[in-house]
Short mmCIF file of C-alpha atoms in Angstrom, two decimals:
data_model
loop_
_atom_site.label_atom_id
_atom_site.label_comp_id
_atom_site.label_asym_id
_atom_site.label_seq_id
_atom_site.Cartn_x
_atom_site.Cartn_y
_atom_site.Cartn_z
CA UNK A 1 0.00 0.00 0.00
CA UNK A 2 1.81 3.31 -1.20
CA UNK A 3 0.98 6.59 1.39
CA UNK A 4 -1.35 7.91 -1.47
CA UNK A 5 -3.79 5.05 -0.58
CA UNK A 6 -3.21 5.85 3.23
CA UNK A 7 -4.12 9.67 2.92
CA UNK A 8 -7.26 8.71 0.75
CA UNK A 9 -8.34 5.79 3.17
CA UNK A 10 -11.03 5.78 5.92
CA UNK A 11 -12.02 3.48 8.27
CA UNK A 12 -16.29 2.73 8.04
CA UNK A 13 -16.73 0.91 11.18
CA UNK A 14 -19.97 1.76 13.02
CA UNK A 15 -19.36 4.52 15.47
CA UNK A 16 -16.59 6.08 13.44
CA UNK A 17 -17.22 9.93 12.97
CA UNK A 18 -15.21 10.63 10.47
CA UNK A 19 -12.54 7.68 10.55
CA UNK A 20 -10.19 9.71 9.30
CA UNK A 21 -6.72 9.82 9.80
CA UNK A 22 -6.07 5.97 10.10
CA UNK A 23 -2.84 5.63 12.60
CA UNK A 24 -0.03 3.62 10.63
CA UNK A 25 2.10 2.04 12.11
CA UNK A 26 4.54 -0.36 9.82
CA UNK A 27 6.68 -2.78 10.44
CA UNK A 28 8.26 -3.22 6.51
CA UNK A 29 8.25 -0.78 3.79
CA UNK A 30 10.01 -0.94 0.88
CA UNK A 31 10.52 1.55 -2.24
CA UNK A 32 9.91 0.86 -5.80
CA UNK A 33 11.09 3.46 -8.15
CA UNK A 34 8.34 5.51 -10.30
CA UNK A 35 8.51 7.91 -12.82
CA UNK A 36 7.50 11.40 -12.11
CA UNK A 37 4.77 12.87 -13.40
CA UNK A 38 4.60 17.30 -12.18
CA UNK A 39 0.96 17.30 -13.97
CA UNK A 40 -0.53 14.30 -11.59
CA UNK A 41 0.96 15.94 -9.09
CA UNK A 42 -0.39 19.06 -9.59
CA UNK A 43 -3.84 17.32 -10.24
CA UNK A 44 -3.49 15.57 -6.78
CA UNK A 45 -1.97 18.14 -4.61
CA UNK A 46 -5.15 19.47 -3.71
CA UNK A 47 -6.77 16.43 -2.45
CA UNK A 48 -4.22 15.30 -0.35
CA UNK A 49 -4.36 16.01 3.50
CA UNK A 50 -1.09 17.41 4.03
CA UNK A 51 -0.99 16.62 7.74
CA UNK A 52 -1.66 12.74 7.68
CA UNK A 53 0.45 12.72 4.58
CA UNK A 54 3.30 13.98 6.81
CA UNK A 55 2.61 11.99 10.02
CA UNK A 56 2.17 9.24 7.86
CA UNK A 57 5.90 9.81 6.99
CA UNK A 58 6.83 10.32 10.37
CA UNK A 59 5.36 7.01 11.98
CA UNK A 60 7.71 5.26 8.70
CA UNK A 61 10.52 6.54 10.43
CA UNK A 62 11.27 9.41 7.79
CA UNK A 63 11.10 12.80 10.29
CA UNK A 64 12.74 14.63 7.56
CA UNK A 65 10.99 13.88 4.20
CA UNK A 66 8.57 16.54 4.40
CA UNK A 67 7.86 19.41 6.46
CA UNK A 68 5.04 20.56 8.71
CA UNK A 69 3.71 22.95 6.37
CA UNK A 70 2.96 21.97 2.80
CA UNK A 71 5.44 24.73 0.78
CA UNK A 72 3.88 27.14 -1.51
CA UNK A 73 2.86 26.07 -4.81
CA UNK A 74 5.00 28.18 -7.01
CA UNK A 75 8.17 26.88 -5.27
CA UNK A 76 7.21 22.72 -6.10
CA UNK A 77 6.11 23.37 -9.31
CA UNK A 78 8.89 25.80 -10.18
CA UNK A 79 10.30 25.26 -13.13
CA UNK A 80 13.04 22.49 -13.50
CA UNK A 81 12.12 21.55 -10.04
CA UNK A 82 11.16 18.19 -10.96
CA UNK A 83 14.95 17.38 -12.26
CA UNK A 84 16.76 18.70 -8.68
CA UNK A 85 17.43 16.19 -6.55
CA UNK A 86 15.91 16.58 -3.08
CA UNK A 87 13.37 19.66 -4.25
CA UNK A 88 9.83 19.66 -2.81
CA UNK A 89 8.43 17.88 -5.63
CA UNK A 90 10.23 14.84 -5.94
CA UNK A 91 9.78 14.64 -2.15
CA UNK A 92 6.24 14.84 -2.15
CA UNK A 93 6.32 11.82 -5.40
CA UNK A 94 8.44 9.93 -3.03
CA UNK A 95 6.46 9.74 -0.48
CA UNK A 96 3.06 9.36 -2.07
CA UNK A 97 4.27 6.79 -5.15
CA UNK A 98 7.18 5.17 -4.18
CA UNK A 99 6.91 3.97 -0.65
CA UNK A 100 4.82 0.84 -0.14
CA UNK A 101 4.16 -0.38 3.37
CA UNK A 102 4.47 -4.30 3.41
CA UNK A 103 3.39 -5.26 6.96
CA UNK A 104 1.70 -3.22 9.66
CA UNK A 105 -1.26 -1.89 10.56
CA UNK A 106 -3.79 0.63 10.21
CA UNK A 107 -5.68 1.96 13.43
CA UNK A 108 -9.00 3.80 13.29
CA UNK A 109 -8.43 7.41 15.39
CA UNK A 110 -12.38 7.05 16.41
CA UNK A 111 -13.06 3.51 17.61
CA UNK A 112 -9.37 1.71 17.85
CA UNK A 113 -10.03 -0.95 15.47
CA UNK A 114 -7.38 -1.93 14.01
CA UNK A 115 -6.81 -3.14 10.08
CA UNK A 116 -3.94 -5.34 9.77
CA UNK A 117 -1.41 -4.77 6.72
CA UNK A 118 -0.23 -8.10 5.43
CA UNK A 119 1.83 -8.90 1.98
CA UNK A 120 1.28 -4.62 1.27
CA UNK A 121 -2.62 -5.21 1.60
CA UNK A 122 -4.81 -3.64 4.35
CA UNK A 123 -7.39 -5.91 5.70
CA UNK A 124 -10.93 -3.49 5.92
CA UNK A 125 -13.01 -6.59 5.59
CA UNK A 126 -15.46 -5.39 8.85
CA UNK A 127 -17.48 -7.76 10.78
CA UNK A 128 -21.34 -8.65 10.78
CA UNK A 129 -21.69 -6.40 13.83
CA UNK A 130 -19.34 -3.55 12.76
CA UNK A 131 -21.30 -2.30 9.53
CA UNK B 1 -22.42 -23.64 -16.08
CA UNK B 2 -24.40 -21.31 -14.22
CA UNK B 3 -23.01 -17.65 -13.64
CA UNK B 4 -20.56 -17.64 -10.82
CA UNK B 5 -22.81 -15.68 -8.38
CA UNK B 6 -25.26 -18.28 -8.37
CA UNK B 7 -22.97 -21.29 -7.16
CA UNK B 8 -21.04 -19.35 -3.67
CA UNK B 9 -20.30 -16.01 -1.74
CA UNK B 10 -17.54 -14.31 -3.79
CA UNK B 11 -14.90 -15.19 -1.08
CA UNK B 12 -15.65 -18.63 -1.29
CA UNK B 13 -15.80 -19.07 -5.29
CA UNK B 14 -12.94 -17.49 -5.96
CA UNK B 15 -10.65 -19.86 -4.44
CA UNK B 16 -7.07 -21.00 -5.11
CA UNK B 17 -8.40 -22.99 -7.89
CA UNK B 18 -10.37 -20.29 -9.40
CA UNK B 19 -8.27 -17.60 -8.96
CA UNK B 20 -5.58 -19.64 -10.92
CA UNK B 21 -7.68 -19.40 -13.88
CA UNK B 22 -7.30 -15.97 -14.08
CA UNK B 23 -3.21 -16.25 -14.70
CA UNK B 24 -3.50 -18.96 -16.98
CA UNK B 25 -6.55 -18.94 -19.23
CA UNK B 26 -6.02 -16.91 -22.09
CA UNK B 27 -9.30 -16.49 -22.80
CA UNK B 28 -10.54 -15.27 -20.01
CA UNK B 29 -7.31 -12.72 -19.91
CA UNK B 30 -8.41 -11.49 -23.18
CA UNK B 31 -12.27 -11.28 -22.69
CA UNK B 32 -10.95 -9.19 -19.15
CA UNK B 33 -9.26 -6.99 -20.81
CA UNK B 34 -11.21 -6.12 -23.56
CA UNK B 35 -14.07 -5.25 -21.00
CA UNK B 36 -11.76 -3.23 -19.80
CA UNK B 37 -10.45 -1.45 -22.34
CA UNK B 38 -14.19 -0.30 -23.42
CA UNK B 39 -15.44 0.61 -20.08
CA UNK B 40 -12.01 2.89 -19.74
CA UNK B 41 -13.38 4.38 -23.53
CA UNK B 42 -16.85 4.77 -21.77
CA UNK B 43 -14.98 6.28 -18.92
CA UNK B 44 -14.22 8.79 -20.99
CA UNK B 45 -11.42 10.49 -19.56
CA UNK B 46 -10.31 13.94 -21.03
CA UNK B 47 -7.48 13.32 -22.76
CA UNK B 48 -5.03 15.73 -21.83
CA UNK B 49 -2.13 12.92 -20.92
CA UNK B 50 -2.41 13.37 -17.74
CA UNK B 51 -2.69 10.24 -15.11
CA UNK B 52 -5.93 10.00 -12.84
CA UNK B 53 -6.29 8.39 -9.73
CA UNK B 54 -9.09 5.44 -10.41
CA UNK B 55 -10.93 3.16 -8.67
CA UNK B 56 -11.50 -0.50 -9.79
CA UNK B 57 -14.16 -2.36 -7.32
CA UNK B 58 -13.37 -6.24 -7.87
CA UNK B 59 -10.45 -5.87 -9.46
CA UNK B 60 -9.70 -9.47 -8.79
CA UNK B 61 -6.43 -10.66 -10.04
CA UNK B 62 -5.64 -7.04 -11.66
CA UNK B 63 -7.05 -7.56 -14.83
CA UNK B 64 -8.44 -4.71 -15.48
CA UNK B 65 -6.07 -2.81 -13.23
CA UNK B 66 -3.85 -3.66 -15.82
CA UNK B 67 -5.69 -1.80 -18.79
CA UNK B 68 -5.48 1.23 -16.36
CA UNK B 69 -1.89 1.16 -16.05
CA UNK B 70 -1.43 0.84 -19.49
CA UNK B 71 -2.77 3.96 -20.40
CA UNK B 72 -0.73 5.93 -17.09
CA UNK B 73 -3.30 6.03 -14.64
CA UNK B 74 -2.85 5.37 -10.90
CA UNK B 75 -5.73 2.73 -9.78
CA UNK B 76 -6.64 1.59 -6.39
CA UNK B 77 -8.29 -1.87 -6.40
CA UNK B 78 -10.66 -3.26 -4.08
CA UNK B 79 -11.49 -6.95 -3.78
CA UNK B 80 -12.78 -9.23 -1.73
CA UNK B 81 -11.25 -12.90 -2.13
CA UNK B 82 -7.99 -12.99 -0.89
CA UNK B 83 -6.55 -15.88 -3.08
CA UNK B 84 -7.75 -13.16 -6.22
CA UNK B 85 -5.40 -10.62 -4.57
CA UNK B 86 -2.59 -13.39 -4.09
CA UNK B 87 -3.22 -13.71 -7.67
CA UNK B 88 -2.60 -9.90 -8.36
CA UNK B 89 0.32 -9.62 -6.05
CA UNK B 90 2.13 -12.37 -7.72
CA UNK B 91 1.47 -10.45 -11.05
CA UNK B 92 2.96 -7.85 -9.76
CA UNK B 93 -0.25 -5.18 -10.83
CA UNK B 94 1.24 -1.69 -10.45
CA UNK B 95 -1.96 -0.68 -8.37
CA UNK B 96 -2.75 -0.50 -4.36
CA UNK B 97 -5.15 -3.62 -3.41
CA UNK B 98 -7.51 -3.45 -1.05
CA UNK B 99 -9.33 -6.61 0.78
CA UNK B 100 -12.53 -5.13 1.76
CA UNK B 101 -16.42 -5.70 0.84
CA UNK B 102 -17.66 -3.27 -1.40
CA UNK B 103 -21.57 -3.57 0.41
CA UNK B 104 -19.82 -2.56 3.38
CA UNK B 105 -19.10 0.86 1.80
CA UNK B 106 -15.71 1.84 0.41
CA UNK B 107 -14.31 4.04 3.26
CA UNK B 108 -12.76 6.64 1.33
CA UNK B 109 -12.62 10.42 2.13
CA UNK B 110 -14.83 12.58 0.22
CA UNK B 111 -14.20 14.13 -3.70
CA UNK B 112 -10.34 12.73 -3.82
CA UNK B 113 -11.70 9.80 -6.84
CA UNK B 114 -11.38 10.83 -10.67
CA UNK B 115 -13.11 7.58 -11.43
CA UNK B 116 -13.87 4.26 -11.31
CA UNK B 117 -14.65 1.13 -13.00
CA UNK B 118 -15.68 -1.90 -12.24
CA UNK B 119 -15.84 -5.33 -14.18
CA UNK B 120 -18.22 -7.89 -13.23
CA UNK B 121 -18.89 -7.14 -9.68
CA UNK B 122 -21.48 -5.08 -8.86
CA UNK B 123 -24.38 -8.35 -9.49
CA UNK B 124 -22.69 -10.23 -6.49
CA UNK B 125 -24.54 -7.37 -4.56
CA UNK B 126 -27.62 -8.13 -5.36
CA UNK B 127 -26.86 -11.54 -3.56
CA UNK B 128 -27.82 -12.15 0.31
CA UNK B 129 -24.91 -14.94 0.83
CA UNK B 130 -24.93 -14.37 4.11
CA UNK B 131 -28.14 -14.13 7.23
CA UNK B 132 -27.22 -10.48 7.54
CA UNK B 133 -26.92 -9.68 3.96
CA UNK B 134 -29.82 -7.34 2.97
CA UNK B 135 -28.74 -6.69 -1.00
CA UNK B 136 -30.37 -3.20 -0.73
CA UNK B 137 -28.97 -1.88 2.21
CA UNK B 138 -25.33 -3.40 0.23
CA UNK B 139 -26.47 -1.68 -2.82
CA UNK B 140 -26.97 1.59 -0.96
CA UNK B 141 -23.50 1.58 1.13
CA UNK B 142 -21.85 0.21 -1.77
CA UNK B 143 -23.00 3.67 -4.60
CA UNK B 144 -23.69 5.93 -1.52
CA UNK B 145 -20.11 5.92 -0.35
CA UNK B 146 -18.93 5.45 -4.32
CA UNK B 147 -20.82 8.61 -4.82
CA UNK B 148 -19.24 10.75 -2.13
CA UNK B 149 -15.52 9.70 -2.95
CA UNK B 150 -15.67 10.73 -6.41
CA UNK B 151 -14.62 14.47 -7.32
CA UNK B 152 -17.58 16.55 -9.12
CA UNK B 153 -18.38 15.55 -12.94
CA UNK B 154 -16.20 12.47 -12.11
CA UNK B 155 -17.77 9.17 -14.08
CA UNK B 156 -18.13 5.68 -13.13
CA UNK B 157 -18.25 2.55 -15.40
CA UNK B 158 -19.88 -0.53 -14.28
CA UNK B 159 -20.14 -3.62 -16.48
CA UNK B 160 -22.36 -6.07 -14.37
CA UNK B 161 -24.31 -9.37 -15.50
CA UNK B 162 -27.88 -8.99 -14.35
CA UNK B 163 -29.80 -12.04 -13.92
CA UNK B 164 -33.04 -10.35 -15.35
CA UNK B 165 -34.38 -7.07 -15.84
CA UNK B 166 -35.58 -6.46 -12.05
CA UNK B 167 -32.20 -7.31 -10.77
CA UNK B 168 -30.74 -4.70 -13.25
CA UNK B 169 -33.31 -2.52 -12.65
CA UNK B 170 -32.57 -2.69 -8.81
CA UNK B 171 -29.18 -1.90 -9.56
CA UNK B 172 -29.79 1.25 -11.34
CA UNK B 173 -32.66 2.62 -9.03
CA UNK B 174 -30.13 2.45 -6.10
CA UNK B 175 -27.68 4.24 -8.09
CA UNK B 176 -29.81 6.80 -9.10
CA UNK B 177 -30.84 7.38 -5.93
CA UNK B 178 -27.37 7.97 -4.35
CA UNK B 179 -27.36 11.44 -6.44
CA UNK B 180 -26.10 9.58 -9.69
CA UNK B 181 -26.98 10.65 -13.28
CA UNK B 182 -26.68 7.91 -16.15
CA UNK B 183 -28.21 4.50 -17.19
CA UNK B 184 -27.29 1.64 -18.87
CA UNK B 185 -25.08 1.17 -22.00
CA UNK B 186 -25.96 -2.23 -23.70
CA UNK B 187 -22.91 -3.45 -26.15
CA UNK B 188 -24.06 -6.38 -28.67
CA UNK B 189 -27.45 -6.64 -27.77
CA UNK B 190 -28.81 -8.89 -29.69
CA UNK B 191 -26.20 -11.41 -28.82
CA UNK B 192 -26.61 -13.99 -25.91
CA UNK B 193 -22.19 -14.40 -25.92
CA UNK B 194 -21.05 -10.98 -26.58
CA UNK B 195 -24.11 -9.14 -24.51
CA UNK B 196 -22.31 -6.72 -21.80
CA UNK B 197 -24.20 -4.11 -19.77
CA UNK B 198 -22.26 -0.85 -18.53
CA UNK B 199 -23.70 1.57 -16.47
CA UNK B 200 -22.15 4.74 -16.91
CA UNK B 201 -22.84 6.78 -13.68
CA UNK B 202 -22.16 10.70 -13.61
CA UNK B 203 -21.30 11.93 -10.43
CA UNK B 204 -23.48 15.08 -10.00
CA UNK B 205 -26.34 16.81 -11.52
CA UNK B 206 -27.15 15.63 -15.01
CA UNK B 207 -25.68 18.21 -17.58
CA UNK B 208 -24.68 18.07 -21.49
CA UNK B 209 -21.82 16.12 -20.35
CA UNK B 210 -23.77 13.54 -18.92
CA UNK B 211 -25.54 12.29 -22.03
CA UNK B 212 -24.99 8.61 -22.64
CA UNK B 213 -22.83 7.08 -25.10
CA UNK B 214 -24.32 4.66 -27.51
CA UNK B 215 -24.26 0.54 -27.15
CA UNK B 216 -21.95 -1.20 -29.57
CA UNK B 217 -23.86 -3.37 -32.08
CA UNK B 218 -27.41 -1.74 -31.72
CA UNK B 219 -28.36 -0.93 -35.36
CA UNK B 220 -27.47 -4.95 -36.24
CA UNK B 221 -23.82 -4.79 -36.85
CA UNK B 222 -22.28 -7.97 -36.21
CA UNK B 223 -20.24 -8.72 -33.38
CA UNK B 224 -16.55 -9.92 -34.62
CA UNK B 225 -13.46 -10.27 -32.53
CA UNK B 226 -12.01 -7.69 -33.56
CA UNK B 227 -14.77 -4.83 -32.63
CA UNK B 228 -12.41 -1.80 -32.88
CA UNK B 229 -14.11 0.46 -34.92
CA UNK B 230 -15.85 2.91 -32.87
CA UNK B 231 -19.75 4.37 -32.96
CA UNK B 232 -19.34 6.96 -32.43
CA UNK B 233 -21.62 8.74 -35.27
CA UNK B 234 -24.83 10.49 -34.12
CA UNK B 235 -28.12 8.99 -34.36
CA UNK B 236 -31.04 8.22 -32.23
CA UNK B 237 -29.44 6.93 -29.05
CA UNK B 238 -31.38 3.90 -27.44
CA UNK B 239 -30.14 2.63 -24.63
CA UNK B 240 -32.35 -0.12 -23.54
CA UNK B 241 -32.13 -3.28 -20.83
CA UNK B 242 -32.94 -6.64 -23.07
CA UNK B 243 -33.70 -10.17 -22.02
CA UNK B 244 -34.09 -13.30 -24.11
CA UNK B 245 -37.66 -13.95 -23.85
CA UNK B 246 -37.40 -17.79 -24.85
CA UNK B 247 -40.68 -19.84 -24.79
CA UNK B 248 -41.41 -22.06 -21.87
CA UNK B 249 -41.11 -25.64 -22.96
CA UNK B 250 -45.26 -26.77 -22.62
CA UNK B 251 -46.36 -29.28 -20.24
CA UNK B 252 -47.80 -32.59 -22.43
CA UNK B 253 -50.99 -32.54 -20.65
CA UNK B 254 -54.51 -33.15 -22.19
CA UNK B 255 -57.84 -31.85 -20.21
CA UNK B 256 -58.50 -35.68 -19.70
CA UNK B 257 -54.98 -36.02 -17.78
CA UNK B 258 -52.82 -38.60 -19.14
CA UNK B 259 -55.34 -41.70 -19.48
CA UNK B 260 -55.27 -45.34 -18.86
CA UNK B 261 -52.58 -46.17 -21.18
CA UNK B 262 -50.01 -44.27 -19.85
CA UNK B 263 -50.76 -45.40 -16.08
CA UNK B 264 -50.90 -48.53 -16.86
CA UNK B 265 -47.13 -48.47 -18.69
CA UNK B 266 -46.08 -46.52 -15.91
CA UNK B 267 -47.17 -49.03 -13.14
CA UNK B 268 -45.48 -51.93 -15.09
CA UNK B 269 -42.05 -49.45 -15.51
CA UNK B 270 -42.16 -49.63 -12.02
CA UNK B 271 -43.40 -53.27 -11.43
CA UNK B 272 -39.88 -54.31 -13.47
CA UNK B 273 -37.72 -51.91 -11.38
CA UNK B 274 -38.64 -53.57 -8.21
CA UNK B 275 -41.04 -51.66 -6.72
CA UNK B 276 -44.05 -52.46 -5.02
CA UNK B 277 -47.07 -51.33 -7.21
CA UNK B 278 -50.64 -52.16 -6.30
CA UNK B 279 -52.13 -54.72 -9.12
CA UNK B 280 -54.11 -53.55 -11.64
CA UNK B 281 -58.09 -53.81 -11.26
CA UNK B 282 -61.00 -52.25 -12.80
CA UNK B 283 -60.54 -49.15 -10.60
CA UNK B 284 -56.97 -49.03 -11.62
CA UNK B 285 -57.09 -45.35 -14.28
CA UNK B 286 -60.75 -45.11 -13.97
CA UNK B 287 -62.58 -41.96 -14.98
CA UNK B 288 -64.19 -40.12 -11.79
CA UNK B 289 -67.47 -39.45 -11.86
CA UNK B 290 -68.42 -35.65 -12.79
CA UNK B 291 -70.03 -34.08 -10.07
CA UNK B 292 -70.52 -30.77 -11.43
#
C-alpha cells in the first residue's frame, strides 16, 4: 500500500465519525522506483491532507521527508524543479508513489479498530456487527 | 455452467483454484481486458495525458487494473477474495489492493476519486450470501459511499451481469438514488455471448456532459473479434435493458390427464424396477365421476 492510498483511506466501522486519519504504524516498507509525473501531481496536490500525509511519513521513520507545512505552490512546481534532486516535488512523489508499506497496521483514530497490513494489503473486511 | 454468483459467496468461489484461472486462461485474460479497455473508452477520460487516480471495485487478479496502467493512470483496487489478490500480487499489478467488501461501503474520504470502474462485480450485490446480507442496504452503502468519494463531474463505469431485468433494474434505481446521473449502456445486444451491460454513472447533476454514449452493435452490426471500430456517429441513441424472452417448454398434458394407457405403462415401468405397485383392477385409471 503506497501513502497515497493511506491519505485517501477511511475506516467505516460503526461509530466512526469521520474515521479519518487511520494511525499507521509499519513494520516493513520498501521503495519501488516511479517515474515522475509534475501534472498528476499538480492534479493531486489538492486532495491530499497534508498533515496525515506527513505523520504518515513520520510514523515510517522518515522525520525529515517533508515538512510541517505543505510549501507554496510556485516553489514545487517551479520550473526544473522536478529534475533537482531533493526539491519539494520529488519529495512529495516519493512519499506518495514510491513507498509501499508491506506489513503493519492501520488503526481507526475514532473507535481503535485496528486493520492489519499483510503482503502490502490492508485488511478493511469489517465484521457482521461492525457495519 | 451457471453464472458464478449463483454457485457461492464471492470469497468462497474465488478460491485458489479459481483464482488460478485468471493467470493462466487466455481467454478469459483477453475477454478481461477487452471489458476493460471499453469501459475505460466509456470512462471517458479527457485526454489531456495526464494520469488519474481510479478506482477499480473487484479488481480481482488485476485484470483490469492492468488496462489502467497501461494507459498511465494510478488505480486503487478493491477486492474481496484474498486468493484473487494473491493472484494480483504475484502479477505484480502496479496498483494498491484493497481486501474489503464493497456492500460494506468503500471508506474513502470525500471528492479525492477521478473515477472508477468496475468489471463484473457489482451483481454479487444483489446476492444475500450471508443471514445479515440485505442486497439493498449493500447496494446503498456500496453507490452511496462510491458517490461521495468521487470528485464533481467524475464518471463511473460498471459492467455487471444482471440475472433479469428487475435485478438490473434494482441496480440502477439504487444508483440513481445515491445522487447519480446515467443508465445503462448495452454493447451487442442482440447477442446472448457478446451481450455486456455498462452503467455509466455521472457523479453530480445531469448536464450536457452527462448524455450517454451509444451501445456497440445496436443498429445490427455484427459482433466480430475484432470490434475496434468505434460508434461513435450520431443517431437516435437507445439505450435499452434486453432479455431473451425464450418460450417455456409446454407441459404434455390433455384436459383428460394422461389416461389409462399411460398409467398402466407406468405401473409396469415400475413393477420391473422392483417396486411395489398395487395390481391392476378395474378401478386401476378409472374416470371419476363428474359431479358438477
Amino acid at each position: 500500500m503506497r501513502l497515497l492510498t493511506h491519505n485517501m483511506l477511511a475506516s467505516n466501522v460503526r461509530g466512526a465519525t469521520t474515521g479519518y486519519p487511520l494511525k499507521l504504524e509499519a513494520s516493513n516498507w520498501c521503495t519501488k522506483e516511479v517515474e515522475l509525473n509534475a501534472d498528476f501531481i499538480r492534479g493531486l496536490l489538492p486532495k491530499i491532507d497534508w498533515r496525515a500525509l506527513v505523520a504518515a511519513t513520520r510514523a515510517l521513520g522518515l522525520p525529515d521527508l517533508l515538512p510541517d507545512e505543505q510549501p507554496p505552490e510556485e516553489e514545487i512546481f517551479a520550473k526544473g524543479a522536478a529534475d533537482v534532486e531533493g526539491s519539494a516535488i520529488r519529495r512529495i512523489h516519493h512519499a506518495l508513489l514510491e513507498i509501499h508499506v508491506q506489513q503493519g497496521s492501520l488503526t481507526c483514530p475514532d473507535t481503535n479498530r485496528s486493520f492489519p497490513i499483510d503482503k502490502g494489503i490492508p485488511n478493511m473486511m469489517l465484521h457482521e456487527d461492525e457495519v | 455452467m451457471p453464472r458464478p454468483e449463483f454457485q457461492a459467496p464471492p470469497d468462497v468461489f474465488y478460491n485458489e483454484s479459481e483464482a488460478r484461472k485468471y493467470t493462466t486462461s487466455s481467454r478469459i485474460i483477453e475477454i478481461q481486458s477487452r471489458i476493460s479497455e471499453r469501459a475505460l473508452e466509456l470512462l471517458a477520460l479527457p485526454n489531456d495525458g495526464v494520469p488519474k487516480l481510479l478506482l477499480d471495485i473487484g479488481c480481482g487478479s488485476g485484470l483490469s487494473g492492468e488496462t489502467l496502467t497501461e494507459h498511465g493512470h494510478h488505480w486503487i483496487g478493491y477486492d474481496i477474495s484474498k486468493s484473487m489478490l494473491d493472484v494480483a500480487l504475484e502479477r505484480e499489478t502496479e496498483g494498491d489492493l484493497l481486501l474489503a467488501d464493497m456492500g460494506q461501503g468503500l471508506g474513502l474520504r470525500p471528492g479525492v476519486i477521478d473515477g472508477a470502474i468496475s468489471i463484473s462485480a457489482v451483481q454479487w450485490l444483489c446476492n444475500a450470501d450471508k443471514s445479515s446480507h440485505d442486497p439493498r442496504a449493500r447496494l446503498k452503502a456500496f453507490f452511496g459511499s462510491l458517490y461521495r468519494c468521487l470528485a464533481r463531474g467524475a464518471r463511473v463505469v460498471l459492467q455487471f451481469y444482471a440475472d433479469n431485468v428487475k435485478q438490473s433494474e434494482m441496480i440502477v434505481t439504487f444508483a440513481m438514488r445515491a445522487g447519480f446521473a446515467g443508465g445503462v449502456v448495452v454493447d451487442w445486444p442482440h447477442s446472448s455471448k457478446a451481450k455486456k451491460s455498462y452503467l455509466v454513472l455521472t457523479c453530480g447533476p445531469p448536464s450536457i456532459n452527462t448524455s450517454l454514449p451509444k451501445g456497440k452493435g445496436e443498429n445490427g452490426e455484427m459482433c466480430s473479434d475484432d470490434d475496434d471500430e468505434s460508434s461513435d456517429e450520431d443517431g437516435d441513441r437507445t439505450v435499452g435493458i434486453y432479455e431473451r424472452n425464450r418460450a417455456k417448454k409446454k407441459q404434455k398434458t390433455k384436459k383428460n390427464g394422461k389416461g389409462k394407457d399411460w398409467l398402466l405403462k407406468k405401473k409396469e415401468q415400475m413393477r420391473r424396477r422392483g417396486h411395489d405397485v398395487p395390481a391392476d383392477t378395474k378401478y386401476t385409471g378409472r374416470k371419476r365421476k363428474s359431479y358438477f
